[in-house]
Coordinates of C-alpha atoms in Angstrom, one line a residue:
Chain F
X1 CA 153.6 21.8 155.0
X2 CA 155.7 24.8 154.5
X3 CA 155.0 27.6 157.0
X4 CA 154.0 31.0 155.8
X5 CA 157.3 32.5 157.1
X6 CA 159.5 30.1 155.2
X7 CA 157.4 30.7 152.1
X8 CA 158.1 34.4 152.5
X9 CA 161.8 33.8 152.8
X10 CA 161.7 31.7 149.7
X11 CA 159.9 34.5 147.9
X12 CA 162.5 37.1 148.9
X13 CA 165.2 34.8 147.7
X14 CA 163.5 34.1 144.4
X15 CA 161.9 37.4 143.4
X16 CA 163.6 40.0 145.5
X17 CA 162.5 42.5 148.1
X18 CA 160.5 44.5 145.6
X19 CA 158.1 41.7 145.0
X20 CA 157.8 41.2 148.8
X21 CA 157.0 44.8 149.3
X22 CA 154.4 44.6 146.5
X23 CA 152.4 42.1 148.4
X24 CA 151.7 44.5 151.2
X25 CA 150.7 41.6 153.4
X26 CA 149.0 40.6 155.4
X27 CA 146.2 43.2 155.3
X28 CA 142.5 42.9 155.2
X29 CA 141.0 44.0 151.9
X30 CA 138.4 46.2 153.6
X31 CA 141.1 48.3 155.3
X32 CA 142.9 49.2 152.1
X33 CA 142.9 52.8 150.9
X34 CA 141.0 53.7 147.7
X35 CA 142.8 52.6 144.6
X36 CA 145.5 50.7 146.4
X37 CA 147.7 48.7 144.0
X38 CA 149.2 46.7 146.8
X39 CA 145.7 45.3 147.4
X40 CA 145.9 43.8 143.9
X41 CA 149.4 42.3 144.5
X42 CA 151.4 45.0 142.8
X43 CA 154.0 47.6 143.9
X44 CA 152.0 50.4 145.6
X45 CA 151.4 53.7 143.8
X46 CA 153.4 56.7 145.2
X47 CA 152.4 57.5 148.8
X48 CA 151.5 61.0 147.9
X49 CA 149.2 59.9 145.1
X50 CA 147.5 57.3 147.4
X51 CA 147.0 59.9 150.1
X52 CA 145.5 62.5 147.7
X53 CA 143.1 60.3 145.8
X54 CA 139.5 59.4 146.8
X55 CA 136.2 58.6 145.2
X56 CA 134.5 61.6 143.5
X57 CA 131.6 61.7 141.0
X58 CA 132.0 64.0 138.0
X59 CA 128.6 65.2 136.7
X60 CA 127.0 62.2 135.0
X61 CA 129.5 59.8 136.4
X62 CA 129.6 57.3 139.3
X63 CA 132.2 58.0 142.0
X64 CA 135.5 57.2 140.4
X65 CA 139.1 57.4 141.8
X66 CA 140.1 61.0 141.6
X67 CA 143.7 61.4 140.4
X68 CA 143.5 65.1 139.5
X69 CA 140.6 67.6 139.2
X70 CA 141.9 69.9 136.4
X71 CA 142.4 68.6 133.8
X72 CA 140.2 65.7 135.1
X73 CA 141.8 62.4 135.4
X74 CA 139.6 59.7 137.1
X75 CA 140.3 56.0 137.4
X76 CA 137.7 53.2 137.3
X77 CA 137.6 51.2 140.5
X78 CA 138.5 47.5 140.1
X79 CA 134.9 46.4 141.0
X80 CA 133.7 47.5 137.5
X81 CA 136.0 45.1 135.8
X82 CA 134.0 42.1 137.2
X83 CA 131.9 42.3 134.0
X84 CA 133.4 42.2 130.5
X85 CA 131.7 45.5 129.5
X86 CA 132.5 48.6 131.5
X87 CA 129.5 50.8 132.3
X88 CA 129.6 54.2 130.7
X89 CA 129.1 55.9 134.1
X90 CA 132.1 54.1 135.5
X91 CA 134.4 54.5 132.5
X92 CA 137.7 56.2 133.2
X93 CA 138.3 59.9 132.3
X94 CA 141.6 61.2 131.0
X95 CA 142.5 64.6 129.7
X96 CA 145.8 66.2 129.1
X97 CA 144.7 69.8 128.9
X98 CA 142.3 71.9 131.1
X99 CA 140.6 73.8 128.2
X100 CA 137.7 71.4 128.0
X101 CA 134.3 72.5 126.6
X102 CA 131.9 72.5 129.6
X103 CA 129.2 71.1 127.3
X104 CA 128.9 70.5 123.6
X105 CA 125.5 70.7 121.7
X106 CA 125.2 67.9 119.2
X107 CA 123.5 70.3 116.8
X108 CA 126.4 72.8 116.9
X109 CA 129.1 70.2 116.4
X110 CA 130.7 69.5 113.0
X111 CA 133.6 67.5 111.7
X112 CA 136.1 68.9 109.3
X113 CA 137.8 66.5 106.8
X114 CA 140.7 68.1 105.1
X115 CA 144.5 67.9 104.6
X116 CA 146.9 68.0 101.7
X117 CA 146.2 64.4 100.7
X118 CA 142.4 65.0 100.5
X119 CA 140.8 65.8 97.1
X120 CA 137.5 67.3 98.4
X121 CA 137.6 68.8 101.9
X122 CA 134.3 68.2 103.8
X123 CA 132.4 69.5 106.8
X124 CA 129.9 67.0 108.3
X125 CA 127.3 67.5 110.9
X126 CA 126.4 64.7 113.3
X127 CA 123.2 64.2 111.4
X128 CA 125.1 63.8 108.1
X129 CA 127.6 61.5 109.7
X130 CA 124.8 59.3 110.9
X131 CA 122.7 59.4 107.7
X132 CA 125.2 59.4 104.9
X133 CA 127.4 56.5 106.1
X134 CA 126.8 52.9 107.0
X135 CA 126.8 52.2 110.7
X136 CA 129.5 50.0 112.2
X137 CA 130.4 48.8 115.7
X138 CA 133.2 47.1 117.5
X139 CA 133.7 45.9 121.1
X140 CA 137.1 47.2 122.1
X141 CA 139.3 48.0 125.1
X142 CA 140.3 51.6 125.5
X143 CA 143.4 51.7 127.7
X144 CA 145.6 54.6 128.5
X145 CA 149.2 54.1 127.5
X146 CA 150.2 54.9 131.0
X147 CA 147.7 52.6 132.8
X148 CA 149.6 51.2 135.8
X149 CA 152.3 53.9 135.6
X150 CA 151.9 54.3 139.4
X151 CA 153.1 50.7 139.7
X152 CA 156.5 51.4 138.2
X153 CA 159.5 50.9 140.3
X154 CA 161.3 53.2 140.4
X155 CA 158.3 55.6 140.1
X156 CA 158.2 57.9 137.1
X157 CA 156.5 61.3 136.8
X158 CA 153.1 61.6 135.2
X159 CA 149.5 60.6 136.1
X160 CA 150.1 57.9 138.7
X161 CA 147.5 55.5 137.5
X162 CA 146.6 52.3 139.2
X163 CA 145.0 49.5 137.2
X164 CA 141.8 51.4 136.1
X165 CA 142.8 53.7 133.3
X166 CA 141.0 51.4 131.0
X167 CA 137.6 50.0 130.0
X168 CA 135.8 47.9 127.5
X169 CA 132.8 49.0 125.5
X170 CA 130.7 48.4 122.4
X171 CA 131.5 51.4 120.3
X172 CA 129.1 52.4 117.5
X173 CA 129.5 54.9 114.8
X174 CA 130.8 55.0 111.2
X175 CA 134.0 53.8 109.6
X176 CA 136.7 56.4 109.3
X177 CA 137.6 54.9 105.9
X178 CA 134.1 55.6 104.6
X179 CA 134.3 59.2 105.6
X180 CA 137.8 59.6 104.1
X181 CA 136.6 57.9 100.9
X182 CA 133.9 60.5 100.5
X183 CA 136.6 63.2 100.7
X184 CA 138.9 61.3 98.4
X185 CA 142.3 60.2 99.6
X186 CA 145.3 60.8 97.4
X187 CA 147.9 58.1 96.9
X188 CA 150.6 60.1 98.7
X189 CA 148.6 59.9 102.0
X190 CA 150.9 59.0 104.9
X191 CA 149.1 59.9 108.2
X192 CA 145.7 60.8 109.4
X193 CA 145.8 63.7 111.9
X194 CA 143.2 64.0 114.6
X195 CA 142.2 67.0 116.7
X196 CA 139.6 67.3 119.4
X197 CA 137.7 70.3 120.9
X198 CA 139.9 70.3 124.0
X199 CA 142.9 72.7 124.3
X200 CA 145.4 74.1 126.7
X201 CA 144.4 76.6 129.5
X202 CA 146.7 79.0 127.8
X203 CA 147.5 79.7 124.2
X204 CA 151.1 78.6 124.3
X205 CA 150.3 75.0 125.3
X206 CA 150.6 72.6 122.4
X207 CA 147.1 71.5 121.4
X208 CA 146.5 67.8 121.8
X209 CA 146.7 66.5 118.3
X210 CA 147.5 62.9 117.3
X211 CA 148.1 61.0 114.1
X212 CA 147.8 57.4 113.0
X213 CA 149.3 55.7 110.0
X214 CA 147.0 55.8 107.0
X215 CA 146.7 52.0 106.8
X216 CA 145.5 51.9 110.4
X217 CA 143.0 54.7 109.6
X218 CA 141.7 52.5 106.7
X219 CA 141.0 49.5 108.8
X220 CA 137.3 48.3 108.9
X221 CA 137.3 48.6 112.7
X222 CA 138.7 52.1 113.0
X223 CA 135.6 54.2 113.7
X224 CA 134.3 57.6 114.4
X225 CA 132.0 56.6 117.3
X226 CA 129.1 58.5 118.7
X227 CA 127.6 55.7 120.8
X228 CA 129.1 53.7 123.7
X229 CA 127.2 50.7 125.0
X230 CA 124.0 51.7 123.2
X231 CA 124.0 55.3 124.6
X232 CA 125.5 58.6 123.4
X233 CA 129.1 59.0 124.5
X234 CA 129.3 60.6 128.0
X235 CA 130.6 64.1 127.8
X236 CA 133.8 63.0 129.7
X237 CA 134.4 60.3 127.2
X238 CA 134.3 62.5 124.1
X239 CA 130.7 63.5 123.3
X240 CA 129.5 63.8 120.6
X241 CA 132.1 61.8 118.6
X242 CA 135.5 60.3 119.2
X243 CA 138.0 58.1 117.3
X244 CA 138.1 54.4 118.1
X245 CA 141.4 52.7 117.1
X246 CA 140.9 49.1 118.4
X247 CA 144.1 47.5 119.6
X248 CA 146.0 50.7 119.9
X249 CA 146.4 52.6 123.2
X250 CA 144.0 55.3 124.2
X251 CA 146.2 58.2 123.2
X252 CA 145.0 57.8 119.6
X253 CA 141.3 57.7 120.6
X254 CA 140.8 61.4 120.2
X255 CA 137.8 62.7 122.1
X256 CA 135.4 65.5 121.0
X257 CA 136.8 64.9 117.5
X258 CA 136.4 68.1 115.3
X259 CA 139.1 67.7 112.7
X260 CA 140.5 64.9 110.6
X261 CA 143.3 65.7 108.2
X262 CA 144.9 63.3 105.7
X263 CA 148.5 64.4 105.3
X264 CA 151.5 63.4 103.1
X265 CA 154.0 64.4 105.8
X266 CA 154.5 63.1 109.4
X267 CA 152.8 65.1 112.2
X268 CA 155.5 66.4 114.4
X269 CA 153.8 68.4 117.2
X270 CA 154.9 67.7 120.8
X271 CA 152.3 65.0 121.4
X272 CA 153.7 62.9 118.5
X273 CA 157.4 63.8 118.4
X274 CA 158.1 63.9 122.1
X275 CA 155.3 62.5 124.2
X276 CA 154.0 58.9 124.0
X277 CA 157.3 57.5 122.8
X278 CA 159.3 54.4 123.8
X279 CA 162.9 53.4 123.3
X280 CA 163.0 51.8 119.9
X281 CA 162.5 48.1 119.7
X282 CA 161.9 47.6 123.4
X283 CA 158.5 46.1 122.8
X284 CA 157.4 43.8 120.0
X285 CA 154.5 46.0 119.0
X286 CA 153.8 47.4 115.5
X287 CA 156.1 50.1 114.2
X288 CA 154.7 53.5 113.2
X289 CA 157.2 53.8 110.3
X290 CA 156.5 57.5 109.3
X291 CA 157.3 58.6 112.9
X292 CA 160.8 57.2 113.0
X293 CA 162.5 60.6 112.5
X294 CA 163.7 60.5 116.2
X295 CA 165.8 58.0 118.1
X296 CA 162.7 56.7 119.9
X297 CA 159.4 55.5 118.5
X298 CA 155.7 56.1 119.2
X299 CA 153.7 53.7 121.3
X300 CA 151.3 51.8 119.1
X301 CA 149.3 48.7 120.0
X302 CA 148.7 47.4 123.6
X303 CA 150.7 44.6 125.0
X304 CA 149.0 41.4 126.3
X305 CA 147.7 41.9 129.9
X306 CA 145.3 40.6 132.5
X307 CA 143.7 41.9 135.7
X308 CA 142.7 39.6 138.5
X309 CA 139.6 41.1 140.1
X310 CA 139.2 38.4 142.7
X311 CA 140.7 37.5 145.1
X312 CA 142.3 40.6 146.6
X313 CA 145.8 40.5 148.0
X314 CA 145.7 40.0 151.8
X315 CA 142.3 38.3 151.6
X316 CA 141.6 35.5 154.0
X317 CA 139.7 32.4 152.7
X318 CA 138.2 29.8 154.9
X319 CA 139.7 26.4 154.7
X320 CA 137.8 23.8 152.7
X321 CA 136.2 26.5 150.5
X322 CA 137.6 27.3 147.1
X323 CA 139.4 30.5 146.1
X324 CA 137.5 31.9 143.1
X325 CA 140.1 33.4 140.7
X326 CA 138.3 35.8 138.3
X327 CA 139.5 38.5 135.9
X328 CA 139.8 39.8 132.4
X329 CA 142.5 39.6 129.8
X330 CA 143.2 41.6 126.6
X331 CA 145.9 42.4 124.1
X332 CA 146.5 44.6 121.1
X333 CA 144.1 42.8 118.7
X334 CA 145.2 39.2 118.2
X335 CA 142.8 38.0 121.0
X336 CA 143.4 35.9 124.0
X337 CA 144.6 32.3 123.6
X338 CA 144.8 31.4 127.3
X339 CA 145.0 32.6 130.9
X340 CA 146.9 30.4 133.3
X341 CA 147.1 30.5 137.1
X342 CA 149.9 29.4 139.3
X343 CA 150.1 29.0 143.1
X344 CA 153.8 27.9 143.2
X345 CA 155.5 31.1 142.0
X346 CA 155.3 30.0 138.4
X347 CA 156.6 26.5 138.8
X348 CA 153.4 25.1 137.3
X349 CA 150.4 26.7 135.6
X350 CA 146.9 25.5 135.1
X351 CA 144.5 26.9 132.5
X352 CA 141.6 29.0 133.6
X353 CA 138.3 28.8 131.8
X354 CA 137.8 31.6 129.3
X355 CA 134.4 33.4 129.1
X356 CA 132.4 34.3 126.0
X357 CA 134.5 35.6 123.1
X358 CA 133.2 39.2 122.4
X359 CA 135.8 39.8 119.7
X360 CA 139.5 40.0 119.4
X361 CA 139.7 43.6 120.7
X362 CA 137.5 43.0 123.8
X363 CA 138.2 42.0 127.4
X364 CA 138.0 38.2 127.7
X365 CA 136.8 37.0 131.1
X366 CA 138.6 34.1 132.8
X367 CA 137.7 32.0 135.8
X368 CA 139.3 29.2 137.9
X369 CA 138.4 27.9 141.3
X370 CA 141.4 26.9 143.4
X371 CA 141.1 24.5 146.2
X372 CA 141.9 25.9 149.7
X373 CA 142.6 22.6 151.4
X374 CA 145.2 23.5 154.0
X375 CA 145.7 26.5 156.2
X376 CA 148.6 28.7 155.1
X377 CA 149.7 31.3 152.7
X378 CA 149.4 31.2 148.9
X379 CA 150.7 33.4 146.2
X380 CA 148.2 33.5 143.3
X381 CA 149.5 34.5 139.9
X382 CA 147.7 34.8 136.6
X383 CA 149.2 35.3 133.2
X384 CA 147.6 35.8 129.8
X385 CA 148.9 34.7 126.5
X386 CA 147.7 36.2 123.2
X387 CA 146.8 34.4 120.0
X388 CA 150.0 35.9 118.6
X389 CA 152.0 34.1 121.3
X390 CA 152.9 37.1 123.5
X391 CA 152.8 36.5 127.3
X392 CA 152.8 38.8 130.3
X393 CA 156.2 39.4 131.9
X394 CA 157.7 38.5 135.3
X395 CA 159.8 41.6 135.5
X396 CA 158.8 45.2 134.5
X397 CA 160.2 46.3 131.1
X398 CA 161.2 49.8 132.4
X399 CA 160.8 52.8 130.1
X400 CA 161.0 56.4 131.2
X401 CA 157.5 57.5 130.5
X402 CA 155.9 54.6 132.3
X403 CA 154.0 52.7 129.5
X404 CA 153.0 49.1 128.8
X405 CA 153.1 47.7 132.4
X406 CA 152.0 44.1 132.0
X407 CA 153.8 42.5 134.9
X408 CA 152.2 39.3 136.3
X409 CA 150.2 40.0 139.5
X410 CA 151.1 38.3 142.7
X411 CA 148.3 38.1 145.1
X412 CA 148.8 36.9 148.7
X413 CA 145.9 34.9 150.0
X414 CA 145.7 33.3 153.4
X415 CA 143.7 30.1 153.9
X416 CA 142.5 30.1 157.5
Chain A
X1 CA 149.2 87.5 142.3
X2 CA 146.6 88.8 139.9
X3 CA 147.1 85.7 137.8
X4 CA 146.6 83.4 140.8
X5 CA 143.4 85.3 141.8
X6 CA 142.1 85.1 138.3
X7 CA 142.7 81.3 138.2
X8 CA 141.1 80.8 141.5
X9 CA 137.9 82.5 140.3
X10 CA 138.0 80.6 137.0
X11 CA 138.3 77.4 138.9
X12 CA 135.4 78.3 141.2
X13 CA 133.3 79.2 138.2
X14 CA 133.3 75.6 137.0
X15 CA 131.2 73.4 139.2
X16 CA 133.0 70.2 138.1
X17 CA 136.3 71.7 139.2
X18 CA 135.2 73.6 142.2
X19 CA 136.4 70.7 144.3
X20 CA 140.0 71.5 143.5
X21 CA 139.9 74.3 146.1
X22 CA 140.1 71.5 148.6
X23 CA 143.5 70.5 147.4
X24 CA 145.9 72.2 149.9
X25 CA 149.6 72.4 149.7
X26 CA 151.9 72.5 152.8
X27 CA 152.7 75.9 154.2
X28 CA 156.3 76.5 153.6
X29 CA 158.5 79.2 152.0
X30 CA 158.0 79.3 148.3
X31 CA 154.3 78.2 148.4
X32 CA 153.2 81.5 147.0
X33 CA 155.3 81.0 143.9
X34 CA 154.0 77.4 143.5
X35 CA 150.5 78.7 143.3
X36 CA 151.3 79.9 139.8
X37 CA 151.0 76.3 138.7
X38 CA 147.2 76.7 139.0
X39 CA 147.3 78.7 135.7
X40 CA 147.1 75.4 133.9
X41 CA 146.3 72.6 136.3
X42 CA 145.0 71.7 139.8
X43 CA 147.6 71.4 142.5
X44 CA 146.9 67.7 143.1
X45 CA 149.4 67.0 140.3
X46 CA 152.0 67.8 142.9
X47 CA 150.9 65.4 145.7
X48 CA 150.3 62.7 143.1
X49 CA 153.9 62.9 142.0
X50 CA 155.3 62.6 145.6
X51 CA 157.5 61.5 147.2
X52 CA 159.9 60.2 144.6
X53 CA 161.4 63.1 142.7
X54 CA 164.6 64.9 144.0
X55 CA 165.3 68.5 143.4
X56 CA 166.8 67.8 139.9
X57 CA 163.6 65.9 139.1
X58 CA 161.3 68.7 140.2
X59 CA 163.4 71.3 138.4
X60 CA 163.1 69.2 135.2
X61 CA 159.3 69.1 135.7
X62 CA 159.0 72.8 136.3
X63 CA 161.2 73.6 133.3
X64 CA 159.1 71.2 131.1
X65 CA 156.0 73.2 132.1
X66 CA 157.6 76.4 131.1
X67 CA 159.5 75.3 128.0
X68 CA 157.1 72.8 126.5
X69 CA 153.7 73.9 127.8
X70 CA 154.3 77.6 127.9
X71 CA 153.6 78.1 131.6
X72 CA 153.7 81.8 132.4
X73 CA 156.2 81.4 135.2
X74 CA 159.3 83.7 135.4
X75 CA 162.6 81.9 135.1
X76 CA 163.8 83.5 138.3
X77 CA 161.0 81.6 140.2
X78 CA 162.1 78.2 139.0
X79 CA 164.6 77.6 141.8
X80 CA 162.2 78.7 144.6
X81 CA 159.5 76.5 143.2
X82 CA 161.7 73.4 142.8
X83 CA 163.2 73.9 146.3
X84 CA 159.7 74.1 147.8
X85 CA 158.6 71.0 145.9
X86 CA 161.8 69.0 146.7
X87 CA 161.6 69.9 150.4
X88 CA 157.9 69.3 150.8
X89 CA 157.0 66.7 148.1
X90 CA 160.4 65.3 147.2
X91 CA 162.2 62.0 147.7
X92 CA 163.1 61.5 151.3
X93 CA 166.9 61.8 152.0
X94 CA 168.7 58.5 152.0
X95 CA 169.0 57.0 155.5

């Protein structure tokens, strides 16, 4: 039997010192600080971020991991990913700008539908939206583009998210394409531009406005949602209505949606032209062709990923018991083909059992019980592969803004 | 100063954000100028982005706030702010 120290030396030789540091071992799970990434077998988030974050409950929410107060950025603790649907009260909160309406009355809200590629501009109340259009729903992961940014090595500036800037919910509302059809979309339509009720604290700050390609806007599953898991959207998740773009990262899921414009020209405000961009061709994700006026390209669909929610790195497991490996996997919309687990640093992989299929845009649960026969240290890894054949990566694909982190977790477990 | 006071009262007026008054920066020269950052966001953005930026990195961040987000910070304060941030929340010097 290989001793734990020689296994560690082997690991250093194979994967480098960074991976070793990522393990943060051996440490008891209960002693880890709130939102520790090392506890999940990743590079730790920046020390200043770890020291400044703690659990705090926004009105109407459960205690979540406070990243920043204003604008509010709150992460979902890993415990809430042990079910495939993330509870509304535990769902992460992400705002760019501090000018957030303190409350919005559903009766006062209306949605403007306009733009140079629209034939008949409309204004719809929430009642009209609910009554005049057919209801539609989708189960879909909403994940911030920068989820896991804090795990980047070297660290990059931004909200230093751990693993919880994401959640999975059943979104119910109406199809964006039905609303656009009522307004009449001209054949020269290029992008659909979305604006929410939030704004900067000062006038000079660029308003958070996003656009999506018109073909994505016309998909059956792209919704204007007003319900989440059977209840009205929580205020902090976009009450009374938000856009749902299944498969695409959260930046496009505009909250407190007040304006939809169909345009014949590309939207070039800061949030499209400069922010949320990646070096061109770095990821094999769909191309947003009307936004290729700069050397880089906008982020689009999510990359395949998984999160092991059990065990925790540093956990001790009694010999002769099993190590229950549990988690969720998701991708940008092709669905999950398989999740495999390795205990020999990727030398061999065994398939985990997949949970119920809740749809191609949803979290997919996985489970595998590993035998814990002999005392010693184990590195547990899990990797998801999508139906489109994409697999999680061993090494971070670095990009300056810290997007698309889907590095395979390495959890250190001690059998005692 | 008037701006900082106005921002503090604005923050206190919002119950959800009142907690941000608990975010405390280290006492060091330049802190008074750094308080201007509160015009747009809570100060925990600073701790969250520590300790990995050097002075050039912090200067770029402050300039982005002014040039992109329109932060009402005088250009002549940029160096004092970046120096404070680099010394108190910056990347530790190489050993």
